[in-house]
Short mmCIF file of C-alpha atoms and ligand atoms in Angstrom, two decimals:
data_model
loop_
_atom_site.label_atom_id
_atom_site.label_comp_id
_atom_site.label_asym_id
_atom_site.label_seq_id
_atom_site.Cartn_x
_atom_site.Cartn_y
_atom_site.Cartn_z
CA UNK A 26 14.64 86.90 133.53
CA UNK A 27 11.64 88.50 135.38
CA UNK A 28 12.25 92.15 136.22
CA UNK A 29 12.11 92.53 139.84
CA UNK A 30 9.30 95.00 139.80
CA UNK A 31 7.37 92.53 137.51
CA UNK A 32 7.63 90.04 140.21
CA UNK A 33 6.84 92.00 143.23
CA UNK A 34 3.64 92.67 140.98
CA UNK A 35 2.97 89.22 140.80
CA UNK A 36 3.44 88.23 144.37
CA UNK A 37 1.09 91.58 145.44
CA UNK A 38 -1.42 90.36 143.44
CA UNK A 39 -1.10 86.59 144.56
CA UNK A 40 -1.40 88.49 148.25
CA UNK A 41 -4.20 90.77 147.28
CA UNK A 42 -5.85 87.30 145.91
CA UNK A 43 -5.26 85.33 148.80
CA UNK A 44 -6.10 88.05 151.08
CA UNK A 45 -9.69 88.91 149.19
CA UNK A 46 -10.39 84.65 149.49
CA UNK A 47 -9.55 85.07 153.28
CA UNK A 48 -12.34 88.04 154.03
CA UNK A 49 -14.85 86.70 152.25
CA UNK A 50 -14.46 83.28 154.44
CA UNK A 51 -14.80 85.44 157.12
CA UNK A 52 -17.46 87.12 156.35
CA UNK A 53 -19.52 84.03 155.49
CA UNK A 54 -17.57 82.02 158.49
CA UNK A 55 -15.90 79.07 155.88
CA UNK A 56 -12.33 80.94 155.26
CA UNK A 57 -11.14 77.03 154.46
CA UNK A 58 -13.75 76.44 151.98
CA UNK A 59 -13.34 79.81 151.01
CA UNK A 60 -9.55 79.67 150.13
CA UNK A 61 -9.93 76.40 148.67
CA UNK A 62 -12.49 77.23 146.14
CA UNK A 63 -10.21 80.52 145.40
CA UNK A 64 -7.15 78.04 144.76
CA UNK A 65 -9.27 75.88 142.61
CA UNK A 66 -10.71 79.20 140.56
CA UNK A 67 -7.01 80.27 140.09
CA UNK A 68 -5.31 76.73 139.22
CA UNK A 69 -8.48 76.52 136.53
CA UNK A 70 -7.71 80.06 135.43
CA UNK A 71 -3.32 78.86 134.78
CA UNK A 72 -4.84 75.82 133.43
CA UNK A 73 -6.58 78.01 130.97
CA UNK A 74 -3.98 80.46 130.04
CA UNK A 75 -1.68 77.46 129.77
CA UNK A 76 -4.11 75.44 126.84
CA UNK A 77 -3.65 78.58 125.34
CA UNK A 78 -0.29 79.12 124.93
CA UNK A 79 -0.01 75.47 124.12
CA UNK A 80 -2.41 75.68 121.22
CA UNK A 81 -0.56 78.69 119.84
CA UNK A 82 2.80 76.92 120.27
CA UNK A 83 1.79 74.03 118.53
CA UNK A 84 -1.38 74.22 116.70
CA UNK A 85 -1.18 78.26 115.60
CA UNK A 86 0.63 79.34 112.64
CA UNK A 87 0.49 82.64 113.94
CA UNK A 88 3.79 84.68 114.89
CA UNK A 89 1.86 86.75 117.42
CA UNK A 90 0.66 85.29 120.64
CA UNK A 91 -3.24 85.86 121.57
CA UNK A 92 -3.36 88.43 124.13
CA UNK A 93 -2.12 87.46 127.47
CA UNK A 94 -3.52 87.79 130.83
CA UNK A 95 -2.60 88.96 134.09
CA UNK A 96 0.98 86.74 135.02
CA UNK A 97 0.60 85.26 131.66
CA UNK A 98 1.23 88.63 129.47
CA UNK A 99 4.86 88.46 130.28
CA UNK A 100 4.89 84.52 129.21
CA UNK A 101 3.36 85.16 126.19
CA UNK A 102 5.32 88.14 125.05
CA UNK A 103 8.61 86.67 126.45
CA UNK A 104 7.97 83.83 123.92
CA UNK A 105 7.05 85.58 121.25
CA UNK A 106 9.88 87.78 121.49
CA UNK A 107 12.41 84.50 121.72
CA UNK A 108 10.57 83.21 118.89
CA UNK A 109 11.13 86.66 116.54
CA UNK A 110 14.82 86.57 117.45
CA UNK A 111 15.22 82.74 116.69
CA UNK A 112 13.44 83.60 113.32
CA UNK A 113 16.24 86.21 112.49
CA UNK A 114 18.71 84.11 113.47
CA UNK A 115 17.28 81.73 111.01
CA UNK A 116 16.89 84.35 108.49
CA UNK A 117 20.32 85.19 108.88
CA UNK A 118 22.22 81.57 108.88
CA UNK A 119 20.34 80.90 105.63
CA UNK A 120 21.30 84.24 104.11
CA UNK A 121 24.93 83.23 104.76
CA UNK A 122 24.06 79.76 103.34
CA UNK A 123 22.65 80.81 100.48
CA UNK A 124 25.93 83.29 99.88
CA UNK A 125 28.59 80.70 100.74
CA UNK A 126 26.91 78.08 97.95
CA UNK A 127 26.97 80.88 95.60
CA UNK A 128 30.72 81.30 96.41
CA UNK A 129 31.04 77.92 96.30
CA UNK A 130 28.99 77.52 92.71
CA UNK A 131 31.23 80.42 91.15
CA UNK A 132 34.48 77.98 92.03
CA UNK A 133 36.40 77.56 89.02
CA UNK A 134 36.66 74.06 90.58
CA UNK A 135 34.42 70.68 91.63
CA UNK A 136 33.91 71.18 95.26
CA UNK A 137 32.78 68.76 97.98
CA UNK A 138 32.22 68.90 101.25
CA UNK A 139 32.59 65.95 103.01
CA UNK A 140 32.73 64.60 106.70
CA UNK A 141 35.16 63.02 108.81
CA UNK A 142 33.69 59.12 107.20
CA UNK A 143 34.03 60.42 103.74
CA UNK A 144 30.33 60.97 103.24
CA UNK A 145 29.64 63.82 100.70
CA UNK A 146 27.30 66.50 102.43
CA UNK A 147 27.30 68.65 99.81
CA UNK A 148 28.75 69.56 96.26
CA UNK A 149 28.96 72.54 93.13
CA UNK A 150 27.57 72.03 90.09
CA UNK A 151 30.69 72.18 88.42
CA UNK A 152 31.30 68.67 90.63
CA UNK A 153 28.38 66.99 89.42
CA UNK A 154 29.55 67.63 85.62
CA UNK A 155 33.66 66.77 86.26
CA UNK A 156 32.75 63.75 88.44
CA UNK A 157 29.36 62.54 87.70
CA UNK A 158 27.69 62.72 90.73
CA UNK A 159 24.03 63.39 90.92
CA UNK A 160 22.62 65.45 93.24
CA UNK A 161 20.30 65.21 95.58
CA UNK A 162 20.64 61.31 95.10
CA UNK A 163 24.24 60.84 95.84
CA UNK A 164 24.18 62.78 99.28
CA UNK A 165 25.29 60.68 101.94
CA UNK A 166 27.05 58.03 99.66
CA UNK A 167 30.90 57.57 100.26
CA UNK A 168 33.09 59.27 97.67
CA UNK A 169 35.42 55.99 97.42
CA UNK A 170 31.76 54.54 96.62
CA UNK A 171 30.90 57.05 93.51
CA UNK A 172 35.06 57.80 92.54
CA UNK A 173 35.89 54.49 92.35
CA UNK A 174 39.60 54.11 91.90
CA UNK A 175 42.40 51.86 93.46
CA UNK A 176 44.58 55.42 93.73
CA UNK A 177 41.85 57.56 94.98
CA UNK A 178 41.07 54.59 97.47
CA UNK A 179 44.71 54.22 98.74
CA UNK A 180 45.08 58.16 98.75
CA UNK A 181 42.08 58.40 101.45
CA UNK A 182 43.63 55.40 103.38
CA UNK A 183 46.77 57.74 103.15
CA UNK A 184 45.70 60.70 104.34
CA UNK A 185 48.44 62.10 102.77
CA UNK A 186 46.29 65.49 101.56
CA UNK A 187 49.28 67.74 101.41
CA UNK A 188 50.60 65.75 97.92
CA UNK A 189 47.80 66.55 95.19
CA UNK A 190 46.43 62.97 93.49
CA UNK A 191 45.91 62.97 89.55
CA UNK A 192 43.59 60.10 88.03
CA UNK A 193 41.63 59.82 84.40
CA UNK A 194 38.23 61.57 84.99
CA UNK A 195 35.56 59.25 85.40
CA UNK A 196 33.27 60.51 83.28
CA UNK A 197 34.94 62.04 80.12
CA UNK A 198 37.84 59.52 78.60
CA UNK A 199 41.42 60.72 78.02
CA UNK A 200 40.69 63.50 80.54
CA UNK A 201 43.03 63.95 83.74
CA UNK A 202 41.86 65.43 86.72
CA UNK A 203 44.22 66.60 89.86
CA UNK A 204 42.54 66.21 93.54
CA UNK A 205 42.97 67.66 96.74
CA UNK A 206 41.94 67.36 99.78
CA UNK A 207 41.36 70.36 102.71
CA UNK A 208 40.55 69.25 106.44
CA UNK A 209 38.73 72.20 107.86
CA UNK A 210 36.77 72.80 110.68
CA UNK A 211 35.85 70.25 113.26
CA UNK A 212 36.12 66.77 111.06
CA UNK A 213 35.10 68.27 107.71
CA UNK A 214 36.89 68.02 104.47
CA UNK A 215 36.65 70.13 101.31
CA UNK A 216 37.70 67.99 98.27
CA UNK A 217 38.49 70.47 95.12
CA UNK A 218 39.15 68.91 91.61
CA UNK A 219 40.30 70.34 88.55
CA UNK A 220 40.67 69.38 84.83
CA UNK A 221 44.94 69.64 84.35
CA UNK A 222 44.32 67.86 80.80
CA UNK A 223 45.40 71.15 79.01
CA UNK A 224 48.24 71.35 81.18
CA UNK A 225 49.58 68.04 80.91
CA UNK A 226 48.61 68.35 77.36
CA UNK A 227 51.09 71.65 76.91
CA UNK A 228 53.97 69.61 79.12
CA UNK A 229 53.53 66.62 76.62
CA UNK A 230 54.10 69.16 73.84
CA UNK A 231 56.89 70.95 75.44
CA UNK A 232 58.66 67.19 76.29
CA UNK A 233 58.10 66.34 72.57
CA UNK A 234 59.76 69.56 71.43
CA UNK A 235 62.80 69.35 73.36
CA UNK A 236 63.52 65.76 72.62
CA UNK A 237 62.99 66.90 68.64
CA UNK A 238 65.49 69.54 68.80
CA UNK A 239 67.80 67.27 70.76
CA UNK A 240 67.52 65.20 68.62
CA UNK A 241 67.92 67.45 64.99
CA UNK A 242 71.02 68.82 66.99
CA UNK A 243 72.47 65.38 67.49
CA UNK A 244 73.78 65.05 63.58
CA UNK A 245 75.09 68.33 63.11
CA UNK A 246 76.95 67.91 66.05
CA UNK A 247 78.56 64.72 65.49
CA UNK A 248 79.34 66.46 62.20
CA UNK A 249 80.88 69.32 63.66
CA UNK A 250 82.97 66.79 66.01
CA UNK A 251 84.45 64.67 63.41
CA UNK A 252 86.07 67.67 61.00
CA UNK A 253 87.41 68.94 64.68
CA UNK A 254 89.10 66.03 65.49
CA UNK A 255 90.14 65.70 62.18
CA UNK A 256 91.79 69.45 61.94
CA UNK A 257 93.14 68.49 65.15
CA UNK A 258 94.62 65.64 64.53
CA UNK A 259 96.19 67.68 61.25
CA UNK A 260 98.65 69.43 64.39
CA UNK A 261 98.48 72.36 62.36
CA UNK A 262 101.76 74.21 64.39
CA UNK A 263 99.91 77.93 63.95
CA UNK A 264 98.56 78.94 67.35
CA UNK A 265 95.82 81.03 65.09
CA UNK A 266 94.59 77.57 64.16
CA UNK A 267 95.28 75.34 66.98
CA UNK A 268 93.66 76.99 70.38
CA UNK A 269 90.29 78.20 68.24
CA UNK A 270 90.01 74.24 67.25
CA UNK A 271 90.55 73.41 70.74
CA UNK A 272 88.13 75.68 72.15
CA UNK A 273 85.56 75.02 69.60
CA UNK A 274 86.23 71.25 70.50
CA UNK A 275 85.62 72.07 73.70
CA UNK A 276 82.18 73.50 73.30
CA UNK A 277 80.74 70.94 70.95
CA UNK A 278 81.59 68.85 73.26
CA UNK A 279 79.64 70.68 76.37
CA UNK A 280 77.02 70.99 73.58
CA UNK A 281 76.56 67.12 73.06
CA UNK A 282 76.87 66.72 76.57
CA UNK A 283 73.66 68.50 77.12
CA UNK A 284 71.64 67.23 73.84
CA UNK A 285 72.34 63.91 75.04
CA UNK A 286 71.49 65.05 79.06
CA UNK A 287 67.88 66.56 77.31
CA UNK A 288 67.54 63.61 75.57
CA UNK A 289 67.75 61.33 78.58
CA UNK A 290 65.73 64.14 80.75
CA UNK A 291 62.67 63.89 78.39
CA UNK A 292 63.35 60.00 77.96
CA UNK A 293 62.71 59.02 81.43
CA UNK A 294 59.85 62.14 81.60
CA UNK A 295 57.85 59.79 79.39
CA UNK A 296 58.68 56.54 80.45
CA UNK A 297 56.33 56.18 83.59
CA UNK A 298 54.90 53.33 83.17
CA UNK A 299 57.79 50.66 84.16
CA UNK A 300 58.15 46.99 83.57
CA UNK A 301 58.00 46.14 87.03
CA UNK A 302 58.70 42.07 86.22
CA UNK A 303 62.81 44.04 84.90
CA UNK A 304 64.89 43.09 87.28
CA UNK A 305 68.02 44.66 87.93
CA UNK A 306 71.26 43.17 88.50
CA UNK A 307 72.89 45.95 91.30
CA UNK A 308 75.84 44.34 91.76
CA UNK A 309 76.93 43.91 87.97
CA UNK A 310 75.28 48.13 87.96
CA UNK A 311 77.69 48.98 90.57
CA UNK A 312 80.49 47.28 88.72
CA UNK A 313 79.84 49.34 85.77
CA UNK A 314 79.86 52.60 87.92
CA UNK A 315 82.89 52.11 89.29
CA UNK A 316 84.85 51.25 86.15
CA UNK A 317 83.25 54.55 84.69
CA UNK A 318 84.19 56.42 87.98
CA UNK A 319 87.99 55.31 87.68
CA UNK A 320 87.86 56.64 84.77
CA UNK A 321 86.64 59.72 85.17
CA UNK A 322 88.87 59.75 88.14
CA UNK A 323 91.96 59.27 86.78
CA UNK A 324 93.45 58.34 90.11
CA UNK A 325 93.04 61.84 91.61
CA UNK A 326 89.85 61.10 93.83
CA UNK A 327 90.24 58.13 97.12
CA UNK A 328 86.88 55.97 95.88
CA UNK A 329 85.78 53.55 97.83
CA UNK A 330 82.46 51.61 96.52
CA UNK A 331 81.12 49.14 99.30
CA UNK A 332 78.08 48.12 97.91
CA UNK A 333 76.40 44.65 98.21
CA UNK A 334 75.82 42.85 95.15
CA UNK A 335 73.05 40.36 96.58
CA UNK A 336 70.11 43.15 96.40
CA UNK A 337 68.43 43.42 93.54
CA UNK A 338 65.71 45.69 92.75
CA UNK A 339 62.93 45.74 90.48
CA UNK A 340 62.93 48.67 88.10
CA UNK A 341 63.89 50.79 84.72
CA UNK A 342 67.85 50.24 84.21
CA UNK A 343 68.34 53.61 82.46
CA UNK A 344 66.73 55.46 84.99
CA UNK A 345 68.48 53.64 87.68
CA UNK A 346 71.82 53.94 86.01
CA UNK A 347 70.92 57.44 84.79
CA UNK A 348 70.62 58.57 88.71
CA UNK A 349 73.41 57.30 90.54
CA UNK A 350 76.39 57.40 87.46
CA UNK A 351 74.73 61.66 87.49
CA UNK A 352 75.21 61.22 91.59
CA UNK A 353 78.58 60.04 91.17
CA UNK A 354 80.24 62.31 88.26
CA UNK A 355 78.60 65.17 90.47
CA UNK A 356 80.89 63.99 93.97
CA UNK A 357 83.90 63.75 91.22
CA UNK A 358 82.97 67.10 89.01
CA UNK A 359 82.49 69.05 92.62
CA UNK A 360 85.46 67.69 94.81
CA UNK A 361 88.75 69.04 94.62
CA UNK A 362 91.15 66.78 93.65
CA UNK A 363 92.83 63.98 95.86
CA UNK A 364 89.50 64.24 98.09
CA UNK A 365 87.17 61.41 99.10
CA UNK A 366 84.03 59.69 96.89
CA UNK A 367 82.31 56.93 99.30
CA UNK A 368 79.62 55.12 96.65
CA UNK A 369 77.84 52.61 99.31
CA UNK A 370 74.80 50.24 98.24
CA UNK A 371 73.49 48.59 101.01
CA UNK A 372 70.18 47.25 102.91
CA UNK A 373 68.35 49.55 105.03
CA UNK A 374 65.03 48.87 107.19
CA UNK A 375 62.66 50.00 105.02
CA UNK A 376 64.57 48.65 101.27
CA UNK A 377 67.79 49.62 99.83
CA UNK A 378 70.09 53.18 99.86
CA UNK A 379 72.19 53.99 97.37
CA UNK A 380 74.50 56.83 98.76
CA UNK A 381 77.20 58.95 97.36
CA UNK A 382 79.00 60.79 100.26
CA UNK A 383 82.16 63.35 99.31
CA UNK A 384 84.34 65.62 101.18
CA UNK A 385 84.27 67.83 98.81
CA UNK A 386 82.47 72.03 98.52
CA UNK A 387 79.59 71.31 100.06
CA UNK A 388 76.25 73.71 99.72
CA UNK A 389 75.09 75.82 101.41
CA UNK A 390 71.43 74.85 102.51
CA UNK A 391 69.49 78.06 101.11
CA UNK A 392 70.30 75.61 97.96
CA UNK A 393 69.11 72.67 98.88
CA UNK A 394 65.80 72.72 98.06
CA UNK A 395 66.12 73.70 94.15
CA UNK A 396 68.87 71.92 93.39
CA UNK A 397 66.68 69.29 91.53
CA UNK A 398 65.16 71.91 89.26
CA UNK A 399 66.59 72.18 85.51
CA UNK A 400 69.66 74.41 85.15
CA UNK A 401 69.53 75.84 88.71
CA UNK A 402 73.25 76.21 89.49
CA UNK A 403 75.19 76.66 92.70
CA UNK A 404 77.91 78.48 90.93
CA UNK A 405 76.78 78.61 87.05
CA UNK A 406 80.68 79.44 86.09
CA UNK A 407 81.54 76.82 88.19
CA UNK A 408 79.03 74.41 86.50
CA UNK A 409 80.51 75.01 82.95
CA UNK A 410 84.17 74.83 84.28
CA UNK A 411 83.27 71.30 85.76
CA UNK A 412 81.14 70.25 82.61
CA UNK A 413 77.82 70.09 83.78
CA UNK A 414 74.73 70.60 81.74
CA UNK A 415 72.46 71.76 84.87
CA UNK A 416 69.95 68.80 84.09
CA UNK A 417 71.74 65.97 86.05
CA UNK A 418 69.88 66.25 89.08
CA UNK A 419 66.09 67.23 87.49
CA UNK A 420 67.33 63.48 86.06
CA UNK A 421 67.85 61.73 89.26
CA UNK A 422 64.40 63.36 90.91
CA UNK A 423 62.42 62.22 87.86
CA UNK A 424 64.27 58.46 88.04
CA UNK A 425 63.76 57.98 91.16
CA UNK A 426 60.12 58.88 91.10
CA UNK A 427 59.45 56.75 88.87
CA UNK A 428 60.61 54.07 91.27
CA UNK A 429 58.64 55.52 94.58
CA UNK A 430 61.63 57.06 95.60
CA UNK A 431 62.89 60.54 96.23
CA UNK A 432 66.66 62.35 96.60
CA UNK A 433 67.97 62.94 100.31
CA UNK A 434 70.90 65.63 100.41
CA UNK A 435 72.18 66.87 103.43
CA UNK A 436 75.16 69.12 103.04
CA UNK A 437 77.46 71.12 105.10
CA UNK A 438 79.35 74.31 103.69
CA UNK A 439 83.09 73.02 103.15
CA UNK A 440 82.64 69.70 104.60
CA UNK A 441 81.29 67.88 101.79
CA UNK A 442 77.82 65.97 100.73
CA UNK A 443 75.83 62.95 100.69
CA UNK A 444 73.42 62.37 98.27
CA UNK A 445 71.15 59.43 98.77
CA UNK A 446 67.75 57.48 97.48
CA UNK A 447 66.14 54.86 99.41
CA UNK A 448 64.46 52.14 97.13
CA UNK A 449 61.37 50.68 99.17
CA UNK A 450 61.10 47.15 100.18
CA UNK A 451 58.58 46.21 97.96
CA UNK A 452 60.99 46.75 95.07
CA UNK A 453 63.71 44.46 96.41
CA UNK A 454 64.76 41.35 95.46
CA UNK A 455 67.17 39.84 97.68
CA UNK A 456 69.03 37.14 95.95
CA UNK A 457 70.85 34.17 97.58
CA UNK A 458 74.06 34.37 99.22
CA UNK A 459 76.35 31.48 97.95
CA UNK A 460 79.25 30.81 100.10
P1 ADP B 21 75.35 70.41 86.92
O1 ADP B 21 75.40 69.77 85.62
O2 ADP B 21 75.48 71.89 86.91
O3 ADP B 21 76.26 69.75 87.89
P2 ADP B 21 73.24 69.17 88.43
O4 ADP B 21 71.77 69.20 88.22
O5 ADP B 21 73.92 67.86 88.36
O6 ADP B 21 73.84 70.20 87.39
O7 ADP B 21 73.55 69.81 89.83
C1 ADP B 21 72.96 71.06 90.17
C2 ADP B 21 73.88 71.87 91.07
O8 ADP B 21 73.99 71.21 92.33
C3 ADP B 21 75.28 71.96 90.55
O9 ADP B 21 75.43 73.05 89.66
C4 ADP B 21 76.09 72.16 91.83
O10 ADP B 21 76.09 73.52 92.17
C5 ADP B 21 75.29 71.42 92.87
N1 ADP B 21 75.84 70.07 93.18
C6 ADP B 21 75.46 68.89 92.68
N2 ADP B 21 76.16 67.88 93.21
C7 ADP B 21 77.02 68.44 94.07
C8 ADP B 21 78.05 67.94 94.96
N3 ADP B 21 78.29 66.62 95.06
N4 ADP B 21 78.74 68.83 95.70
C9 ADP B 21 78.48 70.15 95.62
N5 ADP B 21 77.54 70.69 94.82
C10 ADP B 21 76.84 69.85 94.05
#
């Protein structure tokens, strides 16, 4: 903005001007002439001042202006002075560049920046070693161009970013790497990647370790078992004898229990990659269950099993059997007697649920969301009074994985449960009805 004194400077002298032009017509007796050569002197003169501020705009590499004249100075130094602050700016913004890509560089992890069409802007070092990307040649490609993977294409279809995606690194074999995605800012998306091969490396180790124990302990405890049942089967009469062999029946029992619950756990840990042609006969399952549930029952539980035995599904049997016979002996193990078990198998509209509703404690919903994790208990004492091992849910979340499924509890404190897994369409085989 002009100051105003700046202005009334400029009109005075564009009066001063005007007026000089005016006497001197006058005085020679041509004050048109006069004021018209005075306007032409003064439009050359802007012309002038205005070739020169072009030239140093444009042709100059000069910061500084050439020294301006009369209205001009303040054009020229108003300029210049926009100029020097743009330059700061600039000096500043690339400053802050320069700092962030350091940041970014120090990342443990590969990081890209991409925008809203999945074109990579920018990406670490580390990113060009992990994934292979070259840089400055691959900026601008699509990532599903460079990364290409059915999974990683899917997962950007998806959009799913909050569930991490884990694929074999494209560059070095037998290497996994875990991705994730970060929407930030205004359409732009930070994709971090990191090498989990050590970790899935120590969880391999830990899953082979458990099943070996498991299974060293399996022997010794069928050992163990068989003299028990024998000494109790001598009915020795002396209660010295008697409740010590029932108690310690009683805990090699629990103890098989869990070996064999471990042993199924790490089982169906490992066996990810399913034989997807299998497929498996629910009705004849269901049959099975109930017979097993009767007779863990004994008669003291209402069941009622309405399932319908013309869905198939596609699938692991153990796993599938493995989740809803743990589903079921938890609604009998956790209902007091003479209550309700509802087992229902039915069609749904997007696949199959398999649900296991009792009227039994219920739990309380602080619970709910760890109840899948290995030995969490509601009520530990409670757990070992019932005979549970703690594992039989962490097996039902990792069966039903495996099968693009996932566990559904809703509970209500003293009302009972329902525990239920959807199987998705694509698994289903629906078999003919014969009538
Ligand atoms: P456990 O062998 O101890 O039963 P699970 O993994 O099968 O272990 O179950 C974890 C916990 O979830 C149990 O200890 C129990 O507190 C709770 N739970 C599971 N099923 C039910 C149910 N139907 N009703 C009430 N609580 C249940």
């Amino acid at each position: 903005m002009v100051e105003p004194h700046t202005r009334y400077k400029l009109i005075s002298r564009l009066v001063l001007y005007i007026a000089l032009a005016t006497i001197i017509g006058l005085l020679v007796g041509q004050v048109t002439l006069s004021l018209l050569v005075a306007s032409i002197v003064l439009l050359a003169w802007h012309y002038r001042q205005l070739i020169r501020l072009q030239i140093w705009l444009w042709q100059m590499k000069k910061l500084t202006p050439p020294q301006g004249q009369g209205s001009w100075e303040g054009v020229f130094n108003g300029v210049y002075r926009l100029q020097r602050k743009n330059r700061k700016r600039l000096n500043q913004l690339a400053d802050l560049l320069a700092r962030f890509r350091l940041a970014a560089e120090a990342l443990p992890d590969a990081a890209v920046v991409l925008d809203s069409e999945y074109n990579i802007l920018w990406c670490n070092k580390l990113a060009q070693r992990l994934l292979g990307f070259l840089w400055p040649q691959d900026s601008g490609q699509r990532i599903d161009n460079l990364l290409r993977h059915p999974d990683f294409s899917r997962y950007l279809v998806q959009a799913k970013y909050g569930v991490p995606l884990e694929l074999p690194s494209p560059v070095h074999e037998g290497r996994i790497l875990e991705f994730r995605i970060i929407a930030y800012g205004e359409h732009q998306l930070l994709l971090i990647a990191r090498d989990i091969s050590r970790i899935r490396q120590l969880e391999g180790m830990r899953r082979e370790f458990v099943a070996n124990v498991s299974h060293e302990l399996k022997t010794p405890l069928t050992v163990l078992q068989g003299y028990l049942e024998m000494m109790e089967s001598m009915q020795s009469d002396d209660p010295m004898v008697a409740r010590p062999v029932e108690l310690m029946q009683q805990q090699t029992q629990r103890m098989k229990l869990l070996v064999e619950q471990l042993l199924a756990l790490s089982r169906i840990e490992d066996e990810d990659d399913i034989d997807w042609a299998h497929e498996i006969d629910m009705g004849l399952l269901m049959k099975g269950l109930e017979i097993e549930a009767e007779a863990l029952s004994l008669g003291r539980y209402q069941l009622k099993f309405e399932c319908d035995p013309q869905i198939a599904i596609l699938g692991n049997e153990f796993q599938i059997i493995s989740a809803c016979s743990n589903l079921i002996s938890n609604a009998i193990r956790y209902t007091p007697e003479s209550g309700s078990i509802t087992v229902k198998w039915q069609a749904v509209s997007d696949g199959a649920m398999f649900s296991v509703s009792d009227s039994g404690e219920g739990i309380a919903a602080q619970h709910l969301p760890r109840l899948t994790e290995r030995f969490y208990r509601v009520d530990t004492a409670r757990s070992r009074q019932t005979g549970g091992s703690g594992l039989g849910l962490a097996i039902v979340k990792h069966a039903l994985s495996h099968h693009h499924s996932e566990l559904v509890i809703t509970s209500e404190l003293g009302q009972g449960s329902t525990f239920s897994f959807t199987i998705p369409s694509i698994l289903i085989v629906q078999k003919k009805r014969i009538d």
